């Protein structure tokens, strides 16, 4: 009985150590696991896949900062690999100052992998005020007069013919804050923009209602969403191997299993302690 | 006048833009476009104001030797270095070395620090859920069971255990979870509409400063 009670009193340093091991070991010892793909991930993948190659560009919005980069960066990479492998043009932008360098890095890496050229296959506009992105719905050229590197809008061949959101078949907002709500309210409601989203696992339930109403074409939820997207990209032959999210998902699986085990142990200890407690025959406190 | 003018602006613009959203005429569109440009300019001024206010706050803290005043030096140095490099490396000056230094500082100093701070949360959450997640009552047991199902549904191990677990997890999130969420959202929506109306009509004045007096 003492052993069972001790299960609910594990020192927090032991918990920390176990969690650290559960995260680090699966990142080093890689194993390939197949994921169950959620409908929201599949919907987003299909929405991207339906964009004709070499035509109107997809807009990818890097609305995240370094704190949540581990969850959202793999999403950006997976989506960019999908687009570039399929020949879909991409316009990158961010409405958060901290997302500018992260977006630039993600786009440059994916473009280099697929031999894509800036200005022709992809454009990066860096940090723009959210208001500029609202104004994009009225006049794209005036909302984004120069790209991240100072090149005028008109000098970018792939931006010719882009007037406003009517010429963008899909906007995917990778968001780590409630800014996604503003995209849905302003761009979705006013300009009827077709929106997709990538959000952290914690935020995901806040946007399920928009999936149900069709205001979001699809959604990637946390690392799991990124890993599922990577799996679809590989299954459809757009990439030879899965990426970082799938490896990180192993770490998340191990840490979740550890958490489940800890909670079970805690409850076993709790009930053992309750059973061992001497009962007061008078029923008083 | 100091109070009446802002109230009048809010009243007129509030009513105008509520109506404008539903009026698809050329004049209304042009007004909206012009206003958007004004907002863009005002937002830039707001950024300058915010920066000035931040510098002022930390400069005062250093001057008055308030608790933790030395941390303000770090903030001011951060603003000076990153701001300076950002300006020099930006479209106005285009100094390659400054842009490179800015990107490196951001990606290799700020990004790892931010990520590490956020990652620490996982340890506290693990410890807290181990200590607090107990089946003490019927409600707590329901929470515990649904939490278990959702956690198992997220990881591949859940599907290995039983192929229906991910579907059950999705159902938990999409049906009971959404039912309660929708109720909360309706409440928030109605509350936001009521507050907006109160601000437009000048009933709610705390945004003017001075605690609404």
mmCIF file of N, CA and C in Angstrom, chain A residues 18-110:
data_model
loop_
_atom_site.group_PDB
_atom_site.id
_atom_site.type_symbol
_atom_site.label_atom_id
_atom_site.label_comp_id
_atom_site.label_asym_id
_atom_site.label_seq_id
_atom_site.Cartn_x
_atom_site.Cartn_y
_atom_site.Cartn_z
ATOM 1 N N UNK A 18 12.129 13.022 -16.386
ATOM 2 C CA UNK A 18 11.446 12.060 -17.256
ATOM 3 C C UNK A 18 10.920 12.745 -18.516
ATOM 4 N N UNK A 19 10.369 13.953 -18.336
ATOM 5 C CA UNK A 19 9.827 14.678 -19.486
ATOM 6 C C UNK A 19 10.952 15.061 -20.456
ATOM 7 N N UNK A 20 12.077 15.513 -19.881
ATOM 8 C CA UNK A 20 13.222 15.881 -20.736
ATOM 9 C C UNK A 20 13.665 14.673 -21.558
ATOM 10 N N UNK A 21 13.719 13.506 -20.928
ATOM 11 C CA UNK A 21 14.120 12.288 -21.645
ATOM 12 C C UNK A 21 13.086 11.928 -22.721
ATOM 13 N N UNK A 22 11.799 12.081 -22.353
ATOM 14 C CA UNK A 22 10.723 11.737 -23.302
ATOM 15 C C UNK A 22 10.753 12.637 -24.531
ATOM 16 N N UNK A 23 11.274 13.856 -24.366
ATOM 17 C CA UNK A 23 11.335 14.780 -25.508
ATOM 18 C C UNK A 23 12.611 14.554 -26.318
ATOM 19 N N UNK A 24 13.742 14.399 -25.600
ATOM 20 C CA UNK A 24 15.039 14.359 -26.296
ATOM 21 C C UNK A 24 15.279 13.016 -27.003
ATOM 22 N N UNK A 25 15.008 11.915 -26.321
ATOM 23 C CA UNK A 25 15.341 10.592 -26.903
ATOM 24 C C UNK A 25 14.655 10.353 -28.253
ATOM 25 N N UNK A 26 13.328 10.583 -28.382
ATOM 26 C CA UNK A 26 12.707 10.339 -29.690
ATOM 27 C C UNK A 26 13.209 11.269 -30.796
ATOM 28 N N UNK A 27 13.775 12.423 -30.405
ATOM 29 C CA UNK A 27 14.328 13.320 -31.429
ATOM 30 C C UNK A 27 15.641 12.744 -31.976
ATOM 31 N N UNK A 28 16.345 11.984 -31.114
ATOM 32 C CA UNK A 28 17.629 11.408 -31.541
ATOM 33 C C UNK A 28 17.389 10.051 -32.223
ATOM 34 N N UNK A 29 16.640 9.185 -31.505
ATOM 35 C CA UNK A 29 16.336 7.854 -32.068
ATOM 36 C C UNK A 29 15.042 7.990 -32.871
ATOM 37 N N UNK A 30 15.211 8.190 -34.171
ATOM 38 C CA UNK A 30 14.040 8.454 -35.009
ATOM 39 C C UNK A 30 13.320 7.159 -35.398
ATOM 40 N N UNK A 31 12.003 7.178 -35.350
ATOM 41 C CA UNK A 31 11.231 6.026 -35.837
ATOM 42 C C UNK A 31 10.036 6.545 -36.641
ATOM 43 N N UNK A 32 9.708 5.806 -37.669
ATOM 44 C CA UNK A 32 8.689 6.270 -38.612
ATOM 45 C C UNK A 32 7.309 5.732 -38.211
ATOM 46 N N UNK A 33 6.412 6.646 -37.867
ATOM 47 C CA UNK A 33 5.064 6.242 -37.473
ATOM 48 C C UNK A 33 4.065 6.884 -38.417
ATOM 49 N N UNK A 34 3.022 6.134 -38.801
ATOM 50 C CA UNK A 34 2.003 6.689 -39.686
ATOM 51 C C UNK A 34 0.934 7.373 -38.841
ATOM 52 N N UNK A 35 0.498 8.562 -39.277
ATOM 53 C CA UNK A 35 -0.489 9.317 -38.505
ATOM 54 C C UNK A 35 -1.890 9.167 -39.076
ATOM 55 N N UNK A 36 -2.851 9.294 -38.178
ATOM 56 C CA UNK A 36 -4.232 9.425 -38.628
ATOM 57 C C UNK A 36 -4.385 10.885 -39.054
ATOM 58 N N UNK A 37 -4.780 11.134 -40.310
ATOM 59 C CA UNK A 37 -4.862 12.512 -40.803
ATOM 60 C C UNK A 37 -6.258 13.071 -40.528
ATOM 61 N N UNK A 38 -6.300 14.180 -39.780
ATOM 62 C CA UNK A 38 -7.587 14.834 -39.481
ATOM 63 C C UNK A 38 -8.214 15.397 -40.750
ATOM 64 N N UNK A 39 -9.549 15.534 -40.706
ATOM 65 C CA UNK A 39 -10.251 16.064 -41.868
ATOM 66 C C UNK A 39 -9.816 17.502 -42.171
ATOM 67 N N UNK A 40 -9.591 18.304 -41.094
ATOM 68 C CA UNK A 40 -9.228 19.708 -41.307
ATOM 69 C C UNK A 40 -7.888 19.826 -42.033
ATOM 70 N N UNK A 41 -6.941 18.923 -41.724
ATOM 71 C CA UNK A 41 -5.635 18.932 -42.406
ATOM 72 C C UNK A 41 -5.814 18.531 -43.864
ATOM 73 N N UNK A 42 -6.600 17.473 -44.077
ATOM 74 C CA UNK A 42 -6.832 16.985 -45.438
ATOM 75 C C UNK A 42 -7.517 18.072 -46.282
ATOM 76 N N UNK A 43 -8.480 18.773 -45.660
ATOM 77 C CA UNK A 43 -9.191 19.838 -46.387
ATOM 78 C C UNK A 43 -8.240 20.940 -46.832
ATOM 79 N N UNK A 44 -7.313 21.315 -45.935
ATOM 80 C CA UNK A 44 -6.368 22.378 -46.291
ATOM 81 C C UNK A 44 -5.445 21.900 -47.408
ATOM 82 N N UNK A 45 -4.979 20.660 -47.276
ATOM 83 C CA UNK A 45 -4.093 20.100 -48.299
ATOM 84 C C UNK A 45 -4.794 20.108 -49.664
ATOM 85 N N UNK A 46 -6.051 19.676 -49.674
ATOM 86 C CA UNK A 46 -6.794 19.616 -50.942
ATOM 87 C C UNK A 46 -7.014 21.020 -51.508
ATOM 88 N N UNK A 47 -7.266 21.989 -50.602
ATOM 89 C CA UNK A 47 -7.479 23.372 -51.054
ATOM 90 C C UNK A 47 -6.225 23.902 -51.743
ATOM 91 N N UNK A 48 -5.050 23.567 -51.194
ATOM 92 C CA UNK A 48 -3.787 23.997 -51.813
ATOM 93 C C UNK A 48 -3.588 23.244 -53.125
ATOM 94 N N UNK A 49 -3.862 21.950 -53.080
ATOM 95 C CA UNK A 49 -3.621 21.088 -54.241
ATOM 96 C C UNK A 49 -4.475 21.463 -55.448
ATOM 97 N N UNK A 50 -5.613 22.115 -55.179
ATOM 98 C CA UNK A 50 -6.515 22.485 -56.282
ATOM 99 C C UNK A 50 -6.059 23.756 -57.008
ATOM 100 N N UNK A 51 -5.073 24.485 -56.428
ATOM 101 C CA UNK A 51 -4.601 25.722 -57.091
ATOM 102 C C UNK A 51 -3.813 25.328 -58.351
ATOM 103 N N UNK A 52 -4.155 25.872 -59.505
ATOM 104 C CA UNK A 52 -3.443 25.476 -60.729
ATOM 105 C C UNK A 52 -1.978 25.926 -60.699
ATOM 106 N N UNK A 53 -1.050 25.060 -61.100
ATOM 107 C CA UNK A 53 0.377 25.434 -61.126
ATOM 108 C C UNK A 53 0.639 26.582 -62.079
ATOM 109 N N UNK A 54 1.529 27.480 -61.667
ATOM 110 C CA UNK A 54 1.930 28.593 -62.523
ATOM 111 C C UNK A 54 0.897 29.684 -62.703
ATOM 112 N N UNK A 55 -0.205 29.598 -61.999
ATOM 113 C CA UNK A 55 -1.272 30.593 -62.118
ATOM 114 C C UNK A 55 -1.245 31.594 -60.972
ATOM 115 N N UNK A 56 -2.443 31.925 -60.491
ATOM 116 C CA UNK A 56 -2.532 32.898 -59.394
ATOM 117 C C UNK A 56 -1.860 32.334 -58.141
ATOM 118 N N UNK A 57 -1.199 33.209 -57.376
ATOM 119 C CA UNK A 57 -0.412 32.701 -56.247
ATOM 120 C C UNK A 57 -1.223 32.478 -54.960
ATOM 121 N N UNK A 58 -0.700 31.599 -54.147
ATOM 122 C CA UNK A 58 -1.226 31.394 -52.790
ATOM 123 C C UNK A 58 -0.529 32.421 -51.902
ATOM 124 N N UNK A 59 -1.250 32.952 -50.936
ATOM 125 C CA UNK A 59 -0.615 33.881 -49.979
ATOM 126 C C UNK A 59 -0.385 33.164 -48.654
ATOM 127 N N UNK A 60 0.873 33.162 -48.210
ATOM 128 C CA UNK A 60 1.211 32.522 -46.938
ATOM 129 C C UNK A 60 1.598 33.618 -45.940
ATOM 130 N N UNK A 61 0.885 33.668 -44.829
ATOM 131 C CA UNK A 61 1.103 34.742 -43.854
ATOM 132 C C UNK A 61 1.807 34.166 -42.619
ATOM 133 N N UNK A 62 2.987 34.696 -42.328
ATOM 134 C CA UNK A 62 3.804 34.176 -41.224
ATOM 135 C C UNK A 62 3.525 34.985 -39.944
ATOM 136 N N UNK A 63 2.316 34.842 -39.391
ATOM 137 C CA UNK A 63 1.958 35.639 -38.212
ATOM 138 C C UNK A 63 2.396 34.944 -36.916
ATOM 139 N N UNK A 64 3.668 34.603 -36.816
ATOM 140 C CA UNK A 64 4.126 33.963 -35.582
ATOM 141 C C UNK A 64 5.496 34.489 -35.180
ATOM 142 N N UNK A 65 5.834 34.248 -33.926
ATOM 143 C CA UNK A 65 7.100 34.738 -33.401
ATOM 144 C C UNK A 65 7.949 33.555 -32.921
ATOM 145 N N UNK A 66 9.173 33.822 -32.476
ATOM 146 C CA UNK A 66 10.045 32.696 -32.117
ATOM 147 C C UNK A 66 9.486 31.775 -31.028
ATOM 148 N N UNK A 67 8.636 32.286 -30.156
ATOM 149 C CA UNK A 67 8.111 31.447 -29.076
ATOM 150 C C UNK A 67 7.368 30.229 -29.617
ATOM 151 N N UNK A 68 6.607 30.419 -30.658
ATOM 152 C CA UNK A 68 5.807 29.312 -31.186
ATOM 153 C C UNK A 68 6.330 28.819 -32.537
ATOM 154 N N UNK A 69 7.539 29.290 -32.853
ATOM 155 C CA UNK A 69 8.182 28.861 -34.105
ATOM 156 C C UNK A 69 8.305 27.334 -34.211
ATOM 157 N N UNK A 70 8.642 26.618 -33.126
ATOM 158 C CA UNK A 70 8.775 25.157 -33.274
ATOM 159 C C UNK A 70 7.507 24.486 -33.780
ATOM 160 N N UNK A 71 6.347 25.044 -33.477
ATOM 161 C CA UNK A 71 5.104 24.433 -33.941
ATOM 162 C C UNK A 71 4.727 24.889 -35.349
ATOM 163 N N UNK A 72 4.938 26.178 -35.627
ATOM 164 C CA UNK A 72 4.429 26.724 -36.887
ATOM 165 C C UNK A 72 5.437 26.718 -38.043
ATOM 166 N N UNK A 73 6.720 26.726 -37.728
ATOM 167 C CA UNK A 73 7.723 26.692 -38.800
ATOM 168 C C UNK A 73 7.624 25.410 -39.637
ATOM 169 N N UNK A 74 7.459 24.233 -39.003
ATOM 170 C CA UNK A 74 7.309 23.021 -39.829
ATOM 171 C C UNK A 74 6.077 23.059 -40.730
ATOM 172 N N UNK A 75 5.010 23.757 -40.285
ATOM 173 C CA UNK A 75 3.825 23.909 -41.143
ATOM 174 C C UNK A 75 4.190 24.708 -42.387
ATOM 175 N N UNK A 76 4.893 25.832 -42.152
ATOM 176 C CA UNK A 76 5.286 26.700 -43.272
ATOM 177 C C UNK A 76 6.129 25.910 -44.259
ATOM 178 N N UNK A 77 7.087 25.147 -43.731
ATOM 179 C CA UNK A 77 7.983 24.372 -44.599
ATOM 180 C C UNK A 77 7.195 23.348 -45.412
ATOM 181 N N UNK A 78 6.285 22.630 -44.745
ATOM 182 C CA UNK A 78 5.510 21.595 -45.437
ATOM 183 C C UNK A 78 4.634 22.204 -46.543
ATOM 184 N N UNK A 79 3.988 23.334 -46.235
ATOM 185 C CA UNK A 79 3.117 23.979 -47.235
ATOM 186 C C UNK A 79 3.953 24.495 -48.414
ATOM 187 N N UNK A 80 5.112 25.114 -48.086
ATOM 188 C CA UNK A 80 5.967 25.654 -49.153
ATOM 189 C C UNK A 80 6.501 24.535 -50.044
ATOM 190 N N UNK A 81 6.894 23.413 -49.423
ATOM 191 C CA UNK A 81 7.389 22.278 -50.227
ATOM 192 C C UNK A 81 6.300 21.777 -51.164
ATOM 193 N N UNK A 82 5.093 21.695 -50.629
ATOM 194 C CA UNK A 82 3.949 21.248 -51.437
ATOM 195 C C UNK A 82 3.753 22.190 -52.625
ATOM 196 N N UNK A 83 3.727 23.494 -52.324
ATOM 197 C CA UNK A 83 3.482 24.492 -53.380
ATOM 198 C C UNK A 83 4.576 24.460 -54.435
ATOM 199 N N UNK A 84 5.828 24.520 -53.984
ATOM 200 C CA UNK A 84 6.938 24.597 -54.942
ATOM 201 C C UNK A 84 7.057 23.315 -55.764
ATOM 202 N N UNK A 85 6.815 22.168 -55.135
ATOM 203 C CA UNK A 85 6.904 20.906 -55.880
ATOM 204 C C UNK A 85 5.802 20.846 -56.934
ATOM 205 N N UNK A 86 4.675 21.451 -56.644
ATOM 206 C CA UNK A 86 3.549 21.421 -57.587
ATOM 207 C C UNK A 86 3.579 22.584 -58.580
ATOM 208 N N UNK A 87 4.503 23.524 -58.350
ATOM 209 C CA UNK A 87 4.614 24.673 -59.259
ATOM 210 C C UNK A 87 3.647 25.794 -58.921
ATOM 211 N N UNK A 88 3.149 25.804 -57.680
ATOM 212 C CA UNK A 88 2.246 26.883 -57.257
ATOM 213 C C UNK A 88 3.094 28.061 -56.786
ATOM 214 N N UNK A 89 2.736 29.244 -57.262
ATOM 215 C CA UNK A 89 3.463 30.445 -56.834
ATOM 216 C C UNK A 89 3.024 30.843 -55.429
ATOM 217 N N UNK A 90 3.933 31.499 -54.687
ATOM 218 C CA UNK A 90 3.625 31.860 -53.299
ATOM 219 C C UNK A 90 3.993 33.315 -53.028
ATOM 220 N N UNK A 91 3.077 34.023 -52.368
ATOM 221 C CA UNK A 91 3.357 35.382 -51.881
ATOM 222 C C UNK A 91 3.462 35.273 -50.365
ATOM 223 N N UNK A 92 4.605 35.657 -49.808
ATOM 224 C CA UNK A 92 4.802 35.596 -48.361
ATOM 225 C C UNK A 92 4.707 36.975 -47.752
ATOM 226 N N UNK A 93 4.128 37.044 -46.562
ATOM 227 C CA UNK A 93 3.987 38.323 -45.859
ATOM 228 C C UNK A 93 3.765 38.023 -44.385
ATOM 229 N N UNK A 94 3.970 39.001 -43.523
ATOM 230 C CA UNK A 94 3.658 38.812 -42.106
ATOM 231 C C UNK A 94 3.102 40.105 -41.534
ATOM 232 N N UNK A 95 2.183 40.000 -40.591
ATOM 233 C CA UNK A 95 1.677 41.219 -39.941
ATOM 234 C C UNK A 95 2.263 41.356 -38.532
ATOM 235 N N UNK A 96 3.228 40.492 -38.220
ATOM 236 C CA UNK A 96 3.925 40.595 -36.927
ATOM 237 C C UNK A 96 5.393 40.857 -37.199
ATOM 238 N N UNK A 97 5.955 41.880 -36.557
ATOM 239 C CA UNK A 97 7.342 42.265 -36.856
ATOM 240 C C UNK A 97 8.305 41.097 -36.671
ATOM 241 N N UNK A 98 8.035 40.258 -35.671
ATOM 242 C CA UNK A 98 8.975 39.166 -35.385
ATOM 243 C C UNK A 98 8.897 38.035 -36.405
ATOM 244 N N UNK A 99 7.813 38.018 -37.156
ATOM 245 C CA UNK A 99 7.667 36.953 -38.139
ATOM 246 C C UNK A 99 8.466 37.202 -39.414
ATOM 247 N N UNK A 100 8.971 38.448 -39.573
ATOM 248 C CA UNK A 100 9.624 38.809 -40.839
ATOM 249 C C UNK A 100 10.840 37.935 -41.144
ATOM 250 N N UNK A 101 11.730 37.802 -40.165
ATOM 251 C CA UNK A 101 12.947 37.006 -40.399
ATOM 252 C C UNK A 101 12.613 35.520 -40.498
ATOM 253 N N UNK A 102 11.610 35.082 -39.736
ATOM 254 C CA UNK A 102 11.241 33.657 -39.758
ATOM 255 C C UNK A 102 10.644 33.282 -41.115
ATOM 256 N N UNK A 103 9.789 34.153 -41.625
ATOM 257 C CA UNK A 103 9.175 33.905 -42.927
ATOM 258 C C UNK A 103 10.210 33.917 -44.040
ATOM 259 N N UNK A 104 11.123 34.884 -43.953
ATOM 260 C CA UNK A 104 12.161 35.001 -44.978
ATOM 261 C C UNK A 104 13.009 33.725 -45.024
ATOM 262 N N UNK A 105 13.365 33.237 -43.824
ATOM 263 C CA UNK A 105 14.194 32.030 -43.767
ATOM 264 C C UNK A 105 13.447 30.818 -44.338
ATOM 265 N N UNK A 106 12.175 30.670 -43.918
ATOM 266 C CA UNK A 106 11.397 29.512 -44.378
ATOM 267 C C UNK A 106 11.247 29.532 -45.903
ATOM 268 N N UNK A 107 10.955 30.709 -46.459
ATOM 269 C CA UNK A 107 10.742 30.797 -47.905
ATOM 270 C C UNK A 107 12.042 30.574 -48.668
ATOM 271 N N UNK A 108 13.132 31.176 -48.171
ATOM 272 C CA UNK A 108 14.419 31.036 -48.868
ATOM 273 C C UNK A 108 14.875 29.575 -48.877
ATOM 274 N N UNK A 109 14.683 28.886 -47.741
ATOM 275 C CA UNK A 109 15.106 27.480 -47.658
ATOM 276 C C UNK A 109 14.327 26.608 -48.639
ATOM 277 N N UNK A 110 13.010 26.741 -48.598
ATOM 278 C CA UNK A 110 12.164 25.908 -49.465
ATOM 279 C C UNK A 110 12.419 26.234 -50.939
#
